[in-house]
Short mmCIF file of C-alpha atoms and ligand atoms in Angstrom, two decimals:
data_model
loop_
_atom_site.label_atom_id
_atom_site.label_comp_id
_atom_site.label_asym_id
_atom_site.label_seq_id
_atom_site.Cartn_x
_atom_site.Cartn_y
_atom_site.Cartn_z
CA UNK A 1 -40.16 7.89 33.10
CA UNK A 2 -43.51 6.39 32.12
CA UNK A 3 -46.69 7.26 33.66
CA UNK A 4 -49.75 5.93 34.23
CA UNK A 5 -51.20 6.20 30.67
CA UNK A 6 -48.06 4.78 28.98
CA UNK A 7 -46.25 8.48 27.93
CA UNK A 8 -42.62 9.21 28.68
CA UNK A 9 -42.72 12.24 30.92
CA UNK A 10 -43.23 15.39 28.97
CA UNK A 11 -44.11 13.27 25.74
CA UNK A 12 -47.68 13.65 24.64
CA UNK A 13 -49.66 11.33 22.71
CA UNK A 14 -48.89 12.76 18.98
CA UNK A 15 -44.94 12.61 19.71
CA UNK A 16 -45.65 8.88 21.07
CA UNK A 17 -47.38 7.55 18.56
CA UNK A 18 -44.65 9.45 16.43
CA UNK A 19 -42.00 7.95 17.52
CA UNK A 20 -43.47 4.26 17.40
CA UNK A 21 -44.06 4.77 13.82
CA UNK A 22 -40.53 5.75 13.34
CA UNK A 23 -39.31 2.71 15.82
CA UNK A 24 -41.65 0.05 13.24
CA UNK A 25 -39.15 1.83 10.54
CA UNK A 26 -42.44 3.46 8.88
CA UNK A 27 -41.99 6.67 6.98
CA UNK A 28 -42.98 10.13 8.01
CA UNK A 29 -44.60 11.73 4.57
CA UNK A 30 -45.32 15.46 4.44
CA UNK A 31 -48.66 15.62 5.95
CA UNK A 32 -48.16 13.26 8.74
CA UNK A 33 -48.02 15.27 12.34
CA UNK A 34 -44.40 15.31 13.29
CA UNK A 35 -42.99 17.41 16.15
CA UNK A 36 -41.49 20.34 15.54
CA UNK A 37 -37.98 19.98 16.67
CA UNK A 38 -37.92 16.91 13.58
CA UNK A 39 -39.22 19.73 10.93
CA UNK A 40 -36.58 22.03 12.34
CA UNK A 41 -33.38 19.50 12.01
CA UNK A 42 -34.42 18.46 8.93
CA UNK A 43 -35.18 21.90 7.31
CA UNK A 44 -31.34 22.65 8.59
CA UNK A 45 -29.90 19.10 7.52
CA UNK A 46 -31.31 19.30 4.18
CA UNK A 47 -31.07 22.97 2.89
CA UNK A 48 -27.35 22.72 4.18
CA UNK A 49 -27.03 19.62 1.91
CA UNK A 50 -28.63 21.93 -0.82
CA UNK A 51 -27.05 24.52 -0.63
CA UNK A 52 -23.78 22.27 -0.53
CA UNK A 53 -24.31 20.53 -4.10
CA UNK A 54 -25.39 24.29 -5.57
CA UNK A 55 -22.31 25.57 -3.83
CA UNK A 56 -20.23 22.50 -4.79
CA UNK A 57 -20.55 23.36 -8.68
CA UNK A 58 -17.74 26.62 -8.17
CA UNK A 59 -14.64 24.72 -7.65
CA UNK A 60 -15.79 22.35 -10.77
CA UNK A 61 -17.02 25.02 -12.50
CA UNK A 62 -13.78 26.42 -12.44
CA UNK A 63 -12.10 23.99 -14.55
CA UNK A 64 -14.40 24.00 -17.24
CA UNK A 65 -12.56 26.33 -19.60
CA UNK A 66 -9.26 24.50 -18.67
CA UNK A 67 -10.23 20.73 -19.03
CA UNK A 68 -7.57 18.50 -20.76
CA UNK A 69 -9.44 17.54 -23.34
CA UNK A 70 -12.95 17.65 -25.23
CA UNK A 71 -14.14 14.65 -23.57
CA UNK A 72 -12.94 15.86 -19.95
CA UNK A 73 -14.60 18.61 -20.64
CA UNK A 74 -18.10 16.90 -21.72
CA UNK A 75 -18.17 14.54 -18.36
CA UNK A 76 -17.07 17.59 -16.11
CA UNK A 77 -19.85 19.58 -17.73
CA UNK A 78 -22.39 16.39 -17.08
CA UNK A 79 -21.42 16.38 -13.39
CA UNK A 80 -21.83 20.21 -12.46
CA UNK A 81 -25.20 19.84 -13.91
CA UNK A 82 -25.85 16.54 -12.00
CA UNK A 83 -25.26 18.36 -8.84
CA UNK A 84 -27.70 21.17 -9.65
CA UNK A 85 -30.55 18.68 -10.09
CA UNK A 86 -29.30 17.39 -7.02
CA UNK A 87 -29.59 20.58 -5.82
CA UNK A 88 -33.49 21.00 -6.92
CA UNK A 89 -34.42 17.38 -5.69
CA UNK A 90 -33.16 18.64 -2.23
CA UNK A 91 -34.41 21.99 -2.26
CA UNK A 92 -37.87 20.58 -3.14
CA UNK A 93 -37.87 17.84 -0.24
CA UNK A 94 -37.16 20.78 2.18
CA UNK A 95 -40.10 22.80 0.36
CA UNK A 96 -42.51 20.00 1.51
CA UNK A 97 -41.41 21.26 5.34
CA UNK A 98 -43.03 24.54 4.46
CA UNK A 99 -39.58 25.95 3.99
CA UNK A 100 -39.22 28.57 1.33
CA UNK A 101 -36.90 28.85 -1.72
CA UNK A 102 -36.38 32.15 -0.90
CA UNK A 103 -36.06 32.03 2.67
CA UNK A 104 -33.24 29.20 2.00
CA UNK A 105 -31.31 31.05 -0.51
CA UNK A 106 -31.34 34.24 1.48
CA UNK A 107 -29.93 32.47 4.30
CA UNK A 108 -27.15 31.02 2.72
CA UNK A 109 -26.70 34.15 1.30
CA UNK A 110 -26.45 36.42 4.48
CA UNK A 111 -24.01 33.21 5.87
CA UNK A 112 -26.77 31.99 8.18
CA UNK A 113 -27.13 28.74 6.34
CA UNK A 114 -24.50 26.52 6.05
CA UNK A 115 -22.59 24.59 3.35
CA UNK A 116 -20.60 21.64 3.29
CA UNK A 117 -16.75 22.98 4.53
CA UNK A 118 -15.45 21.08 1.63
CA UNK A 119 -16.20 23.77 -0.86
CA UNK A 120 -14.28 26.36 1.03
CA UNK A 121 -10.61 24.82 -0.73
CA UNK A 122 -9.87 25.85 -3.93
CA UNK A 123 -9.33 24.06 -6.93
CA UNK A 124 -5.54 24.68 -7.80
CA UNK A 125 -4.81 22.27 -10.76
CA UNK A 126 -6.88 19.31 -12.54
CA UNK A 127 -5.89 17.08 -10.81
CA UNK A 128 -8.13 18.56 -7.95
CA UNK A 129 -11.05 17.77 -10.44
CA UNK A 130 -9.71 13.92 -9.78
CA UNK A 131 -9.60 14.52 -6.17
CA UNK A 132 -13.08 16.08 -5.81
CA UNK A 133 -14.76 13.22 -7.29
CA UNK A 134 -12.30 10.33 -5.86
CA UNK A 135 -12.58 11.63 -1.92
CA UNK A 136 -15.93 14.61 -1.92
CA UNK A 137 -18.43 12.61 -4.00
CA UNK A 138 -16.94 9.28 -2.35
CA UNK A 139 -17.06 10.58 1.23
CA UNK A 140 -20.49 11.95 0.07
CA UNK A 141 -22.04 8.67 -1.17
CA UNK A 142 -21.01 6.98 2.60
CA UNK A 143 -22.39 9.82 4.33
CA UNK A 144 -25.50 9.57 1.80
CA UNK A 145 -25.89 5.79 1.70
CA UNK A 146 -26.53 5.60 5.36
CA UNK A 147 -29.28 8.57 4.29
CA UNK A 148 -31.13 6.78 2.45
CA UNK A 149 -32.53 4.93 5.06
CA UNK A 150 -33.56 8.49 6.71
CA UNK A 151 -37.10 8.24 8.35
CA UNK A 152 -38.49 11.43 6.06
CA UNK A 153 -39.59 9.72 2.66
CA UNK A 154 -38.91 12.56 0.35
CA UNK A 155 -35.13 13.12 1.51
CA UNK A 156 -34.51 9.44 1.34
CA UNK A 157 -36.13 9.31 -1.90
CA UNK A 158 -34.28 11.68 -3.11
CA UNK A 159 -31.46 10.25 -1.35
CA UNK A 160 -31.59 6.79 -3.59
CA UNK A 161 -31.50 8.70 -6.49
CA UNK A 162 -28.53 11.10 -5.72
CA UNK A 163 -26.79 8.06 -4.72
CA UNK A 164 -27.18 6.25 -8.46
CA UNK A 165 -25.33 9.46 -9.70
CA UNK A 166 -22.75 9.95 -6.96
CA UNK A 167 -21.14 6.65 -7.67
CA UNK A 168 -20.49 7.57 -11.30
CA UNK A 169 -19.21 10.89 -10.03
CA UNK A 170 -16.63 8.99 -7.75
CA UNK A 171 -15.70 6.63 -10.65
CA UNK A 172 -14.78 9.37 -12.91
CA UNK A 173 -12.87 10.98 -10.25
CA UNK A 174 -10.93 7.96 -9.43
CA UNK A 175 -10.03 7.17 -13.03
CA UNK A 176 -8.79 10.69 -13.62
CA UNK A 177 -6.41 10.37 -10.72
CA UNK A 178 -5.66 6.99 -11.93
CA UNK A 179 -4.41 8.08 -15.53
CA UNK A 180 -2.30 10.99 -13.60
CA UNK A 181 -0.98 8.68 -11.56
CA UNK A 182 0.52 6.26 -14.22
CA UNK A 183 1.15 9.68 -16.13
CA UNK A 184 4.59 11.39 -16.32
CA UNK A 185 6.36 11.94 -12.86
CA UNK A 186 5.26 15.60 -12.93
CA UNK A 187 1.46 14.09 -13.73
CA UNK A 188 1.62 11.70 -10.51
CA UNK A 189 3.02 14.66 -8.47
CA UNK A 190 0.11 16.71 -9.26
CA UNK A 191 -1.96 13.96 -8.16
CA UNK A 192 -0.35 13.32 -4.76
CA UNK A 193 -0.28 17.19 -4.32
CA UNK A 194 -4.17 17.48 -4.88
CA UNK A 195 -4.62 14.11 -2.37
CA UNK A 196 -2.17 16.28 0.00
CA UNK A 197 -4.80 19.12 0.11
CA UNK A 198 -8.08 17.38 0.24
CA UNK A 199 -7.45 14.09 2.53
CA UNK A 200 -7.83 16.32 5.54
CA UNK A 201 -10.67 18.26 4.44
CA UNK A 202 -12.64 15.07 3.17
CA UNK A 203 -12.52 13.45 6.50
CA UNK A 204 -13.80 16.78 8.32
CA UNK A 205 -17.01 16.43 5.52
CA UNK A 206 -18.57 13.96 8.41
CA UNK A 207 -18.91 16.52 11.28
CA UNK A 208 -17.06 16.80 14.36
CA UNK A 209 -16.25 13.55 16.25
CA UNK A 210 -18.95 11.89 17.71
CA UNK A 211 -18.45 13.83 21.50
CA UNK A 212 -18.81 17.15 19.82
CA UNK A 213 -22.02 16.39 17.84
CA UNK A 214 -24.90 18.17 19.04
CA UNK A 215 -27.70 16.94 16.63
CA UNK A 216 -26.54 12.92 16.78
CA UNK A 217 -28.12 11.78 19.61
CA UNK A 218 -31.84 13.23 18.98
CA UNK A 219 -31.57 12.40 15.10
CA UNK A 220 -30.41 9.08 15.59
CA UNK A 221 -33.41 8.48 18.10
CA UNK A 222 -35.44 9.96 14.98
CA UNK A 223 -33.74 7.72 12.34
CA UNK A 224 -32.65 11.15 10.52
CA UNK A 225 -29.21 9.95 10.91
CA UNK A 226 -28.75 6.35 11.03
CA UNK A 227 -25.12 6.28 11.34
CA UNK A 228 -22.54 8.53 13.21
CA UNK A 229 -20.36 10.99 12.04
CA UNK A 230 -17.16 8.83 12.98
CA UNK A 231 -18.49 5.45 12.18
CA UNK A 232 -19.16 7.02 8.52
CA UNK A 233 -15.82 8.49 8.36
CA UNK A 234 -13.89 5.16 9.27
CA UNK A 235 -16.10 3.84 6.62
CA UNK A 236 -14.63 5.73 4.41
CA UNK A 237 -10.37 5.85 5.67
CA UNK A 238 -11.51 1.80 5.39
CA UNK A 239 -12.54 2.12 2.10
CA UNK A 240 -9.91 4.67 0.74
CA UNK A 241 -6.53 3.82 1.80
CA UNK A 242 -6.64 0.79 -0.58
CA UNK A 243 -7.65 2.78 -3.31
CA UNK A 244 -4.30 5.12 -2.41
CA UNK A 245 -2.10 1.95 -1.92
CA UNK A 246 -3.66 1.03 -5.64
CA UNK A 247 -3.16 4.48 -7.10
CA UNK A 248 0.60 4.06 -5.93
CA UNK A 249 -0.39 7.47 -3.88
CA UNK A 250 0.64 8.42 -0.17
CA UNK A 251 -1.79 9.31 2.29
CA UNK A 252 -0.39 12.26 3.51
CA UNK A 253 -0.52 11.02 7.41
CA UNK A 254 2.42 10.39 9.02
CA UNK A 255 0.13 8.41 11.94
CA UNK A 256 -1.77 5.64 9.65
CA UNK A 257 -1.56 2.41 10.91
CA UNK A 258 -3.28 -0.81 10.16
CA UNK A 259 -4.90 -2.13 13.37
CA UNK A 260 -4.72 -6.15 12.98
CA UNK A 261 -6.88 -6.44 16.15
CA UNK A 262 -10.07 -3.86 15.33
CA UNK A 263 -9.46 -4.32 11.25
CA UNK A 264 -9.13 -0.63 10.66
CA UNK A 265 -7.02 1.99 9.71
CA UNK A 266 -6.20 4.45 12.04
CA UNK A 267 -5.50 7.94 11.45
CA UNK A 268 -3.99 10.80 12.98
CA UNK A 269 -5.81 14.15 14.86
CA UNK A 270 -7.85 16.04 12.76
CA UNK A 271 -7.41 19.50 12.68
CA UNK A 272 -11.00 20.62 14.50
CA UNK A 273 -9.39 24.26 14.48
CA UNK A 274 -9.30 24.54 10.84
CA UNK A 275 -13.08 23.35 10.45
CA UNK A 276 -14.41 25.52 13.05
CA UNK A 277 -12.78 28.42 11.00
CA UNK A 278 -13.95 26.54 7.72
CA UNK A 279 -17.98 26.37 8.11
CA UNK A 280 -17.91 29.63 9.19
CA UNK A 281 -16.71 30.73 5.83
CA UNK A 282 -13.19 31.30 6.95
CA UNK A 283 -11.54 29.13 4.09
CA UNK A 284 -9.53 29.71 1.63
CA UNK A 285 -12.23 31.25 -0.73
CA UNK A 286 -15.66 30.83 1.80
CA UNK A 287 -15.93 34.76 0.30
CA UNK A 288 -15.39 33.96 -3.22
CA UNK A 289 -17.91 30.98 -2.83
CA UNK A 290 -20.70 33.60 -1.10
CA UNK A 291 -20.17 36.35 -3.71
CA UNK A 292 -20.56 33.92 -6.30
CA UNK A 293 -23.84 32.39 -5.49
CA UNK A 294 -25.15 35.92 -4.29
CA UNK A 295 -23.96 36.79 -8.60
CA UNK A 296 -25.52 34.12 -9.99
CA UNK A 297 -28.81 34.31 -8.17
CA UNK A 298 -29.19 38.41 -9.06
CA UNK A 299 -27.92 37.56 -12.74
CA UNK A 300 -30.75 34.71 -12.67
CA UNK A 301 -33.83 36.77 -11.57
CA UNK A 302 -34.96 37.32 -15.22
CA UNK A 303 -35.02 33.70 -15.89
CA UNK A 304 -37.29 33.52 -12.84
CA UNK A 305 -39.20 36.28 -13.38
CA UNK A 306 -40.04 35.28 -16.74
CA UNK A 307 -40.66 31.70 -15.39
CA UNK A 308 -43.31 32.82 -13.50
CA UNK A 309 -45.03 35.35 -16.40
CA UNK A 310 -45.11 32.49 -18.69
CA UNK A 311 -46.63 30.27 -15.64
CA UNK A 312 -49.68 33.24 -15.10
CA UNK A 313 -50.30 33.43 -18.64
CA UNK A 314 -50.62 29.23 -19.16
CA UNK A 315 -52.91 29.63 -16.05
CA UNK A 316 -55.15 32.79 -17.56
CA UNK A 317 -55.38 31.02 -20.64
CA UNK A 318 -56.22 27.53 -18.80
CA UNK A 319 -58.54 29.76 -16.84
CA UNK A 320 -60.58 31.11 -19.98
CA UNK A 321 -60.73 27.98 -22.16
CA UNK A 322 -62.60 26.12 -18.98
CA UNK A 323 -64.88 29.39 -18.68
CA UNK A 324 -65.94 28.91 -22.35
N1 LIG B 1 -19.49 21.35 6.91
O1 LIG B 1 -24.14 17.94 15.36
P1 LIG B 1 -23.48 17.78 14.04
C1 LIG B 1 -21.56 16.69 -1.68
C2 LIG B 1 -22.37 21.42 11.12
S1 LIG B 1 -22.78 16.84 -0.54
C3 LIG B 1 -20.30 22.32 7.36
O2 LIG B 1 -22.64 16.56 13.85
P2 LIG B 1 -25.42 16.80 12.12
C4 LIG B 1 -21.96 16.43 -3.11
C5 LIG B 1 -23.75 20.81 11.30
O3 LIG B 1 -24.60 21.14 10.21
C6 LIG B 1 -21.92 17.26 0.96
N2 LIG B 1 -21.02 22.20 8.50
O4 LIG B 1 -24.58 17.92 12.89
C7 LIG B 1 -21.00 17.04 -4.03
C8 LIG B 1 -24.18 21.45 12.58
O5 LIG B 1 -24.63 22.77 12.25
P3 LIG B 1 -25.46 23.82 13.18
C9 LIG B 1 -22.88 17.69 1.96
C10 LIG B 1 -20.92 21.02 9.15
O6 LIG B 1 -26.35 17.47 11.22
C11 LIG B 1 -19.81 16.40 -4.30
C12 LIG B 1 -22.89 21.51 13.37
O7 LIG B 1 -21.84 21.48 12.42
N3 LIG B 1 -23.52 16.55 2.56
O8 LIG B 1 -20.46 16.80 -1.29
C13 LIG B 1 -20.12 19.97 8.71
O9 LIG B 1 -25.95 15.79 13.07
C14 LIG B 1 -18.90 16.96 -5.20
C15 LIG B 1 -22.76 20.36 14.36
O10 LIG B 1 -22.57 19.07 13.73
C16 LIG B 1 -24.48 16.72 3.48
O11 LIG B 1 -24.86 17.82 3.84
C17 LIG B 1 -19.37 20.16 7.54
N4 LIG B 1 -18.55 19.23 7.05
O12 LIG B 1 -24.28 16.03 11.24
C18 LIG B 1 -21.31 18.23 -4.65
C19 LIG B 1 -25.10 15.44 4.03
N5 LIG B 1 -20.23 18.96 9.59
O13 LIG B 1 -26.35 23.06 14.09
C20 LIG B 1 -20.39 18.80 -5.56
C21 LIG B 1 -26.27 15.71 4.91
C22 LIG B 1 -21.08 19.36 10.55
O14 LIG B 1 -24.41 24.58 13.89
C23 LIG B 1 -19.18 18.16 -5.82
N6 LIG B 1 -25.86 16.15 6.21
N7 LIG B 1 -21.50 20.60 10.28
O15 LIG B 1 -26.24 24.67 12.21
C24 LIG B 1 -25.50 15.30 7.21
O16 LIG B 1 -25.42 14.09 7.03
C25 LIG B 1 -25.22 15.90 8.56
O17 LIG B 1 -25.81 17.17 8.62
C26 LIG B 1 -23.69 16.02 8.89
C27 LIG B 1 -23.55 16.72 10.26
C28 LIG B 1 -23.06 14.62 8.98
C29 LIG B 1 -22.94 16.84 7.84
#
């Protein structure tokens, strides 16, 4: 309701003249006032999206050693890496909502941050490697095209450039599965197995449906989220099932159907029981991933510690030459 001085009940002044800038599709920068609540949800969104791409380098990390050939191996390589600056350019936009590196990584670490479900499946032959990029990084660019257009500049900045690298991380995905798939029949079954395992678990990578989605309504009404979690997902069963039909690959669905009338694909029931056990580290190897982020950050503390001595002596000797 709006009273006599123009406020929605309970809204004061600052969270008005918030949300018009947002509604005149202005950006909220760092030091501009913004209500709490929009600090919190993004702090949340955006360290689990960190924490996702830093998590998301195990299962590729995995196949390193084992990559086909030299040249697998030296694009594999580029991409883990790609997703650890991804990692940093996230991590620093949730830094500029006074939230600490620290603080982040100990949460994820004691399982009170989140990570994308996704990385919770294993990676059981290459031809996961193929499926990672083809269906994660493609369901990810969807998910993080509609981001770009998020009302906090730095996570849409960092947003557009995530996206630039994403879409050569899908490519290389796709042509791996394509070469298995016009490979020998054991090389095509290895691809159909790996789309077997991670079709399901790519469409859960959008969130519950819509009615389930406790954030959507307040961070669509803050332009966080500019699209919903199902209208991103049939985005991306739209976009996909051609790319199956091309690969000469089944969806393995036995309910997909082509709807003349509504031009989509429909699907069948996603399994919301799996999920729920999923995010909460319940998947196949949600231990594995925990224990080996916890190892890499204790085997890393050197690196930071000496990070930070080298830092204190540039600033002492910074420090003396302007005292002289
Ligand atoms: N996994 O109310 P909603 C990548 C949580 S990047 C785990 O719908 P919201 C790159 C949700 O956080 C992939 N948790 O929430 C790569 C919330 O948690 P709460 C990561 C999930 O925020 C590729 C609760 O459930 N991308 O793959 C998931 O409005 C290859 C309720 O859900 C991003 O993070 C899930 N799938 O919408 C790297 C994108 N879904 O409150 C390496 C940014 C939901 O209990 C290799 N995030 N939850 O703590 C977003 O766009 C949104 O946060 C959604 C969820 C769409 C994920």
């Amino acid at each position: 309701m709006t009273n006599v001085t123009g406020l929605q009940a309970g809204e004061s002044a600052e969270e008005q003249a918030f949300q018009a800038k947002i509604d005149r599709e202005e950006r909220i920068e760092p030091k501009d006032w913004m209500p709490e609540g929009y600090r919190k949800t993004l702090v949340r969104q955006i360290s689990q999206h960190a924490h996702s791409e830093i998590v998301g380098m195990l299962p590729e990390g995995n196949w390193v050693t084992r990559a086909p050939s030299l040249k697998r191996k030296a694009v594999l390589l580029a991409k883990i890496q790609d997703e650890a600056g991804h990692g940093l350019y996230l991590y620093s936009a949730a830094e500029t909502l006074d939230a600490s590196r620290d603080e982040m990584t100990e949460a994820l670490h004691d399982g009170r941050a989140k990570y994308s479900s996704i990385f919770n499946y294993p990676t059981l032959s290459w031809a996961d490697i193929g499926a990672i990029g083809w269906l994660v990084d493609g369901a990810a660019i969807v998910n993080q095209v509609a981001l770009c257009r998020c009302s906090y500049g730095p996570y849409a900045r960092a947003m557009e450039r995530i996206c630039k690298e994403e879409s050569f991380h899908q490519r290389q995905g796709y042509e791996i599965m394509m070469v298995l798939a016009q490979g020998t029949p054991e090389q095509k079954e290895m691809a159909q197995d790996a789309l077997n395992r991670w079709w399901g678990p790519a469409l859960m990578m959008f969130g519950p449906h819509d009615s389930n989605s406790v954030h959507s309504s307040r961070n669509m009404a803050w332009k966080i989220k500019r699209r919903s979690n199902d209208d991103l997902r049939q985005q991306f069963i739209d976009m996909t099932v051609p790319q199956a039909e091309y690969l000469d690959l089944s969806i393995p669905d036995p309910d997909l159907t082509w709807n003349e009338e509504t031009g989509h694909y429909e699907v069948g029931p996603i399994d919301w029981d799996e999920f729920e056990r999923v995010v909460k580290g319940g998947g196949p190897v949600g231990r594995e991933r925990i224990r080996d982020r916890r190892r890499a950050w204790e085997e890393g503390a050197w690196v930071r510690e000496a990070a930070l001595a080298h830092a204190e002596k540039r600033r002492q000797r910074k420090m003396q030459a302007a005292a002289e």
